[in-house]
CSV table of C-alpha atoms in Angstrom, one decimal:
chain,number,residue,atom,x,y,z
A,1,UNK,CA,-9.8,8.0,37.9
A,2,UNK,CA,-9.9,7.4,34.1
A,3,UNK,CA,-13.3,6.5,32.7
A,4,UNK,CA,-11.6,4.7,29.8
A,5,UNK,CA,-12.3,1.0,29.5
A,6,UNK,CA,-9.1,-1.0,30.1
A,7,UNK,CA,-7.8,-3.4,27.6
A,8,UNK,CA,-6.3,-6.8,28.5
A,9,UNK,CA,-3.1,-8.3,27.0
A,10,UNK,CA,-5.2,-10.9,25.1
A,11,UNK,CA,-7.6,-8.2,23.7
A,12,UNK,CA,-4.8,-6.0,22.6
A,13,UNK,CA,-3.0,-8.9,20.9
A,14,UNK,CA,-6.3,-9.9,19.2
A,15,UNK,CA,-6.8,-6.4,17.8
A,16,UNK,CA,-3.3,-5.7,16.6
A,17,UNK,CA,-3.1,-9.2,15.1
A,18,UNK,CA,-6.3,-8.7,13.2
A,19,UNK,CA,-5.2,-5.3,11.9
A,20,UNK,CA,-1.8,-6.6,10.9
A,21,UNK,CA,-3.0,-9.7,9.0
A,22,UNK,CA,-6.0,-8.0,7.3
A,23,UNK,CA,-4.5,-4.6,6.6
A,24,UNK,CA,-0.8,-4.8,7.1
A,25,UNK,CA,-0.7,-2.1,9.7
A,26,UNK,CA,1.7,-2.7,12.6
A,27,UNK,CA,0.2,-1.6,15.9
A,28,UNK,CA,2.3,-3.8,18.1
A,29,UNK,CA,3.6,-0.8,19.9
A,30,UNK,CA,0.4,1.2,19.9
A,31,UNK,CA,-1.5,-0.1,22.9
A,32,UNK,CA,-2.3,3.4,24.2
A,33,UNK,CA,-3.5,4.5,20.7
A,34,UNK,CA,-5.8,1.4,20.4
A,35,UNK,CA,-7.3,1.9,23.8
A,36,UNK,CA,-7.8,5.6,23.4
A,37,UNK,CA,-9.3,5.6,19.9
A,38,UNK,CA,-11.7,2.7,20.4
A,39,UNK,CA,-13.1,3.7,23.8
A,40,UNK,CA,-15.4,6.2,22.2
A,41,UNK,CA,-16.8,3.4,20.0
A,42,UNK,CA,-17.3,1.1,23.0
A,43,UNK,CA,-19.2,3.9,24.8
A,44,UNK,CA,-21.3,4.7,21.7
A,45,UNK,CA,-22.3,1.1,21.1
A,46,UNK,CA,-22.8,0.3,24.8
A,47,UNK,CA,-20.0,-2.3,25.3
A,48,UNK,CA,-18.6,-2.7,28.8
A,49,UNK,CA,-15.4,-4.4,27.6
A,50,UNK,CA,-13.1,-4.8,24.6
A,51,UNK,CA,-14.0,-8.5,24.7
A,52,UNK,CA,-17.7,-7.8,24.1
A,53,UNK,CA,-16.8,-5.3,21.3
A,54,UNK,CA,-14.4,-7.8,19.6
A,55,UNK,CA,-17.1,-10.5,19.7
A,56,UNK,CA,-19.4,-8.1,17.8
A,57,UNK,CA,-16.7,-7.4,15.3
A,58,UNK,CA,-16.0,-11.1,14.7
A,59,UNK,CA,-19.7,-12.1,14.4
A,60,UNK,CA,-20.7,-9.3,12.1
A,61,UNK,CA,-21.0,-11.0,8.7
A,62,UNK,CA,-21.4,-7.7,6.8
A,63,UNK,CA,-17.9,-6.6,7.8
A,64,UNK,CA,-19.2,-3.2,8.8
A,65,UNK,CA,-17.8,-3.4,12.3
A,66,UNK,CA,-14.4,-4.3,11.1
A,67,UNK,CA,-14.4,-1.5,8.6
A,68,UNK,CA,-15.4,0.9,11.3
A,69,UNK,CA,-12.6,-0.3,13.5
A,70,UNK,CA,-9.9,0.2,10.8
A,71,UNK,CA,-11.4,3.6,10.0
A,72,UNK,CA,-10.9,4.6,13.7
A,73,UNK,CA,-7.4,3.2,14.0
A,74,UNK,CA,-6.0,4.5,10.7
A,75,UNK,CA,-3.9,7.6,11.3
A,76,UNK,CA,-4.9,10.4,8.9
A,77,UNK,CA,-3.1,13.7,9.1
A,78,UNK,CA,-2.1,15.5,5.9
A,79,UNK,CA,-2.3,18.8,4.1
A,80,UNK,CA,-2.0,20.2,0.5
A,81,UNK,CA,1.4,20.1,-1.1
A,82,UNK,CA,3.1,18.0,1.6
A,83,UNK,CA,6.6,17.1,0.5
A,84,UNK,CA,6.1,19.4,-2.5
A,85,UNK,CA,9.5,18.7,-4.0
A,86,UNK,CA,8.0,15.4,-5.3
A,87,UNK,CA,5.3,17.3,-7.1
A,88,UNK,CA,7.9,19.6,-8.7
A,89,UNK,CA,9.9,16.5,-9.7
A,90,UNK,CA,6.8,14.9,-11.2
A,91,UNK,CA,6.1,17.8,-13.6
A,92,UNK,CA,9.7,18.9,-14.4
A,93,UNK,CA,11.5,15.5,-14.6
A,94,UNK,CA,9.3,12.4,-14.3
A,95,UNK,CA,6.6,13.1,-16.9
A,96,UNK,CA,9.0,14.6,-19.5
A,97,UNK,CA,11.2,11.5,-19.1
A,98,UNK,CA,8.3,9.2,-19.6
A,99,UNK,CA,7.2,10.9,-22.8
A,100,UNK,CA,10.6,11.9,-24.1
A,101,UNK,CA,9.6,15.6,-24.3
A,102,UNK,CA,6.1,16.8,-24.8
A,103,UNK,CA,3.8,15.5,-22.0
A,104,UNK,CA,0.5,13.9,-23.1
A,105,UNK,CA,-1.7,13.8,-20.0
A,106,UNK,CA,-4.5,12.1,-21.9
A,107,UNK,CA,-2.4,8.9,-21.8
A,108,UNK,CA,-1.2,9.4,-18.2
A,109,UNK,CA,-2.4,7.1,-15.4
A,110,UNK,CA,-1.5,8.0,-11.8
A,111,UNK,CA,-2.3,5.9,-8.7
A,112,UNK,CA,-2.3,7.6,-5.3
A,113,UNK,CA,-2.3,4.7,-2.9
A,114,UNK,CA,-3.3,5.5,0.7
A,115,UNK,CA,-4.8,8.9,-0.3
A,116,UNK,CA,-6.3,9.6,3.1
A,117,UNK,CA,-8.7,12.5,3.0
A,118,UNK,CA,-7.7,13.5,-0.5
A,119,UNK,CA,-5.2,16.3,0.0
A,120,UNK,CA,-2.5,14.4,-1.9
A,121,UNK,CA,-4.4,13.5,-5.1
A,122,UNK,CA,-5.8,17.0,-5.3
A,123,UNK,CA,-2.3,18.4,-4.8
A,124,UNK,CA,-1.0,16.2,-7.7
A,125,UNK,CA,-3.9,17.4,-9.9
A,126,UNK,CA,-3.1,21.1,-9.0
A,127,UNK,CA,0.6,20.6,-9.8
A,128,UNK,CA,-0.4,19.1,-13.2
A,129,UNK,CA,-2.8,22.0,-13.9
A,130,UNK,CA,-0.3,24.6,-12.9
A,131,UNK,CA,2.5,23.1,-15.1
A,132,UNK,CA,0.5,22.1,-18.2
A,133,UNK,CA,-2.7,24.1,-17.9
A,134,UNK,CA,-6.3,23.0,-17.2
A,135,UNK,CA,-6.9,22.4,-20.9
A,136,UNK,CA,-4.2,19.8,-21.0
A,137,UNK,CA,-6.0,17.7,-18.3
A,138,UNK,CA,-8.2,15.0,-19.9
A,139,UNK,CA,-11.9,15.1,-19.1
A,140,UNK,CA,-11.8,11.6,-17.7
A,141,UNK,CA,-10.2,10.8,-14.3
A,142,UNK,CA,-6.5,10.6,-14.6
A,143,UNK,CA,-5.8,9.9,-10.9
A,144,UNK,CA,-7.0,6.8,-9.0
A,145,UNK,CA,-7.0,7.7,-5.3
A,146,UNK,CA,-7.5,4.8,-2.9
A,147,UNK,CA,-7.6,4.1,0.8
A,148,UNK,CA,-8.7,1.4,3.2
A,149,UNK,CA,-10.9,3.8,5.2
A,150,UNK,CA,-14.4,4.6,3.9
A,151,UNK,CA,-14.5,7.5,6.3
A,152,UNK,CA,-11.6,9.4,4.8
A,153,UNK,CA,-12.7,8.5,1.2
A,154,UNK,CA,-16.1,10.2,2.0
A,155,UNK,CA,-14.2,13.4,2.9
A,156,UNK,CA,-12.0,13.1,-0.2
A,157,UNK,CA,-15.0,12.8,-2.5
A,158,UNK,CA,-16.7,15.8,-0.9
A,159,UNK,CA,-13.6,17.9,-1.5
A,160,UNK,CA,-14.3,20.3,1.4
A,161,UNK,CA,-11.2,21.4,3.4
A,162,UNK,CA,-10.2,23.9,6.1
A,163,UNK,CA,-8.4,26.8,4.6
A,164,UNK,CA,-5.5,26.0,7.0
A,165,UNK,CA,-4.7,22.8,5.1
A,166,UNK,CA,-4.4,24.5,1.7
A,167,UNK,CA,-1.9,27.2,2.6
A,168,UNK,CA,1.1,25.4,1.1
A,169,UNK,CA,-0.7,25.2,-2.3
A,170,UNK,CA,-1.1,29.0,-2.6
A,171,UNK,CA,-4.4,30.7,-3.5
A,172,UNK,CA,-6.2,27.8,-5.2
A,173,UNK,CA,-9.5,29.7,-5.1
A,174,UNK,CA,-8.0,32.6,-7.1
A,175,UNK,CA,-6.5,30.0,-9.6
A,176,UNK,CA,-9.9,28.5,-10.1
A,177,UNK,CA,-9.3,25.1,-8.5
A,178,UNK,CA,-11.7,25.7,-5.6
A,179,UNK,CA,-14.4,28.0,-4.3
A,180,UNK,CA,-14.6,29.7,-1.0
A,181,UNK,CA,-17.5,28.4,1.2
A,182,UNK,CA,-16.8,30.6,4.2
A,183,UNK,CA,-13.9,32.2,6.0
A,184,UNK,CA,-12.6,28.8,7.1
A,185,UNK,CA,-13.5,26.3,4.3
A,186,UNK,CA,-13.0,25.8,0.6
A,187,UNK,CA,-14.6,23.3,-1.8
A,188,UNK,CA,-12.7,21.8,-4.7
A,189,UNK,CA,-14.3,22.7,-8.0
A,190,UNK,CA,-16.3,20.2,-10.0
A,191,UNK,CA,-13.7,20.4,-12.7
A,192,UNK,CA,-11.1,19.1,-10.3
A,193,UNK,CA,-13.3,16.5,-8.5
A,194,UNK,CA,-14.3,14.8,-11.8
A,195,UNK,CA,-10.7,14.2,-12.7
A,196,UNK,CA,-10.2,12.0,-9.6
A,197,UNK,CA,-11.6,8.5,-9.1
A,198,UNK,CA,-11.8,7.4,-5.5
A,199,UNK,CA,-11.9,3.7,-4.6
A,200,UNK,CA,-11.5,1.6,-1.4
A,201,UNK,CA,-8.5,-0.7,-1.8
A,202,UNK,CA,-6.7,-2.8,0.8
A,203,UNK,CA,-3.0,-2.7,0.0
A,204,UNK,CA,-2.7,-6.1,1.6
A,205,UNK,CA,-4.9,-7.8,-1.1
A,206,UNK,CA,-3.1,-10.4,-3.0
A,207,UNK,CA,-4.2,-8.8,-6.3
A,208,UNK,CA,-5.3,-5.3,-7.2
A,209,UNK,CA,-8.3,-4.8,-9.5
A,210,UNK,CA,-6.4,-3.1,-12.3
A,211,UNK,CA,-6.5,-4.0,-16.0
A,212,UNK,CA,-3.8,-1.5,-17.0
A,213,UNK,CA,-0.5,-0.4,-15.6
A,214,UNK,CA,0.2,3.1,-14.2
A,215,UNK,CA,2.8,5.7,-15.3
A,216,UNK,CA,3.2,7.0,-11.8
A,217,UNK,CA,2.4,5.6,-8.3
A,218,UNK,CA,2.4,7.7,-5.2
A,219,UNK,CA,2.4,5.9,-1.8
A,220,UNK,CA,3.7,8.4,0.7
A,221,UNK,CA,3.5,8.3,4.5
A,222,UNK,CA,1.6,5.1,4.4
A,223,UNK,CA,4.4,2.4,4.7
A,224,UNK,CA,5.6,3.9,8.0
A,225,UNK,CA,2.8,1.9,9.6
A,226,UNK,CA,4.1,-1.4,7.9
A,227,UNK,CA,6.9,-3.6,9.0
A,228,UNK,CA,9.9,-4.3,6.6
A,229,UNK,CA,8.6,-7.5,5.1
A,230,UNK,CA,5.3,-5.9,4.3
A,231,UNK,CA,7.0,-2.9,2.7
A,232,UNK,CA,9.1,-5.1,0.5
A,233,UNK,CA,6.1,-7.1,-0.6
A,234,UNK,CA,4.1,-3.9,-1.3
A,235,UNK,CA,6.9,-2.4,-3.4
A,236,UNK,CA,7.1,-5.6,-5.4
A,237,UNK,CA,3.3,-5.3,-6.0
A,238,UNK,CA,3.7,-1.7,-7.1
A,239,UNK,CA,6.4,-2.8,-9.6
A,240,UNK,CA,3.9,-5.2,-11.2
A,241,UNK,CA,1.4,-2.4,-11.7
A,242,UNK,CA,3.9,0.2,-12.9
A,243,UNK,CA,4.9,0.5,-16.5
A,244,UNK,CA,8.6,0.0,-17.3
A,245,UNK,CA,10.0,3.5,-17.1
A,246,UNK,CA,7.3,4.6,-14.7
A,247,UNK,CA,8.0,6.4,-11.4
A,248,UNK,CA,7.3,5.4,-7.8
A,249,UNK,CA,7.2,8.1,-5.1
A,250,UNK,CA,7.4,7.1,-1.4
A,251,UNK,CA,7.4,9.3,1.7
A,252,UNK,CA,10.7,10.9,2.7
A,253,UNK,CA,10.7,8.8,5.9
A,254,UNK,CA,10.0,5.6,3.9
A,255,UNK,CA,12.9,5.5,1.4
A,256,UNK,CA,13.8,1.8,0.7
A,257,UNK,CA,17.5,2.7,0.0
A,258,UNK,CA,19.3,2.5,-3.3
A,259,UNK,CA,19.0,-1.3,-4.0
A,260,UNK,CA,15.4,-2.1,-4.8
A,261,UNK,CA,14.8,-5.0,-7.3
A,262,UNK,CA,13.5,-3.7,-10.6
A,263,UNK,CA,14.0,-0.1,-9.8
A,264,UNK,CA,16.5,2.7,-10.3
A,265,UNK,CA,17.1,4.9,-7.3
A,266,UNK,CA,16.9,8.5,-8.5
A,267,UNK,CA,16.8,10.5,-5.2
A,268,UNK,CA,15.5,10.0,-1.7
A,269,UNK,CA,12.1,8.3,-2.0
A,270,UNK,CA,11.9,8.5,-5.8
A,271,UNK,CA,12.4,5.4,-8.0
A,272,UNK,CA,12.0,4.5,-11.6
A,273,UNK,CA,11.0,1.0,-12.8
A,274,UNK,CA,13.7,-0.5,-15.0
A,275,UNK,CA,12.5,-4.1,-15.6
C-alpha cells in the first residue's frame, strides 16, 4: 500500500488554481506530479492532509510557504548549451545585425527569463566569450537571469555543477571559464559569475522592474508550462521590454508561429522586434 497522502479533487483544484493565477503555470493535468512532489513536504512539516498543508500556506503572511510550494512544483531540468543553435545564431547573426557590424558588448543587455539553475545564462556568457573574447565582456553584469524559484536561483548563484551537465559546452575548465572541484563537479569562475545578475521575478507580474529595454531576451522551455492566452500575454510583455530591432529566443517546442504582433519571424523560435 502506498504511504503517500492522497489528494482530494477540491485540494487538487485549489493548488492548481493558485499556481495558475499567481504564477501562470498550468498544472491542470498534473495531479500525480502535485501529489508526488508535495508529499515529502507534508511529511517533513508533519501535516496529515493536503487540506492542513494548504491552510498553512494560505495563513502564512510571510509568503514563505507559498514560495516553497512553487519551488517544489517548478520543473527544473537543463544542461549547458541546450539548443545550442540559438547561441550560434546569437553571436553570428543577431548581435551583428543589432550593431550593424562590430559588436559592442558594453552596450548589450540580455535577459534570460526562467533561467532555472543557471546553465542557460552561463551558456550564453560562454558563447559570447568564445566568439568575442573575455576582454570584450564588460566588467559589469550584462545578463539578467531571473526565475520564480528561490531554490534554483541559489544554485545558479553558487555556480557549482555536475560535470555531466557541462559536456555539450566542451572543456570549460581548460578555456578558463570554470575550475575543477573534484572528479564530478566544476565551479564557474568569479569572472563569469560577476557578469550575471540573478533576480527573482514572477513572469505573471503586471509590470517588470526594468528601467531600460533589452537587446536580447531568452525565454526557452518555460512557456511549455503556460496555456496559450498566458503565452500570448507574456510575449506581448517581452515586446514592451525589448528594443526595436532586438531579438527574442523561445524554446524549440514553444514557437508561436510566423504571425506574432510586432515581431518578424526569422526561424523556428527566433523573432525580431519590428515595431
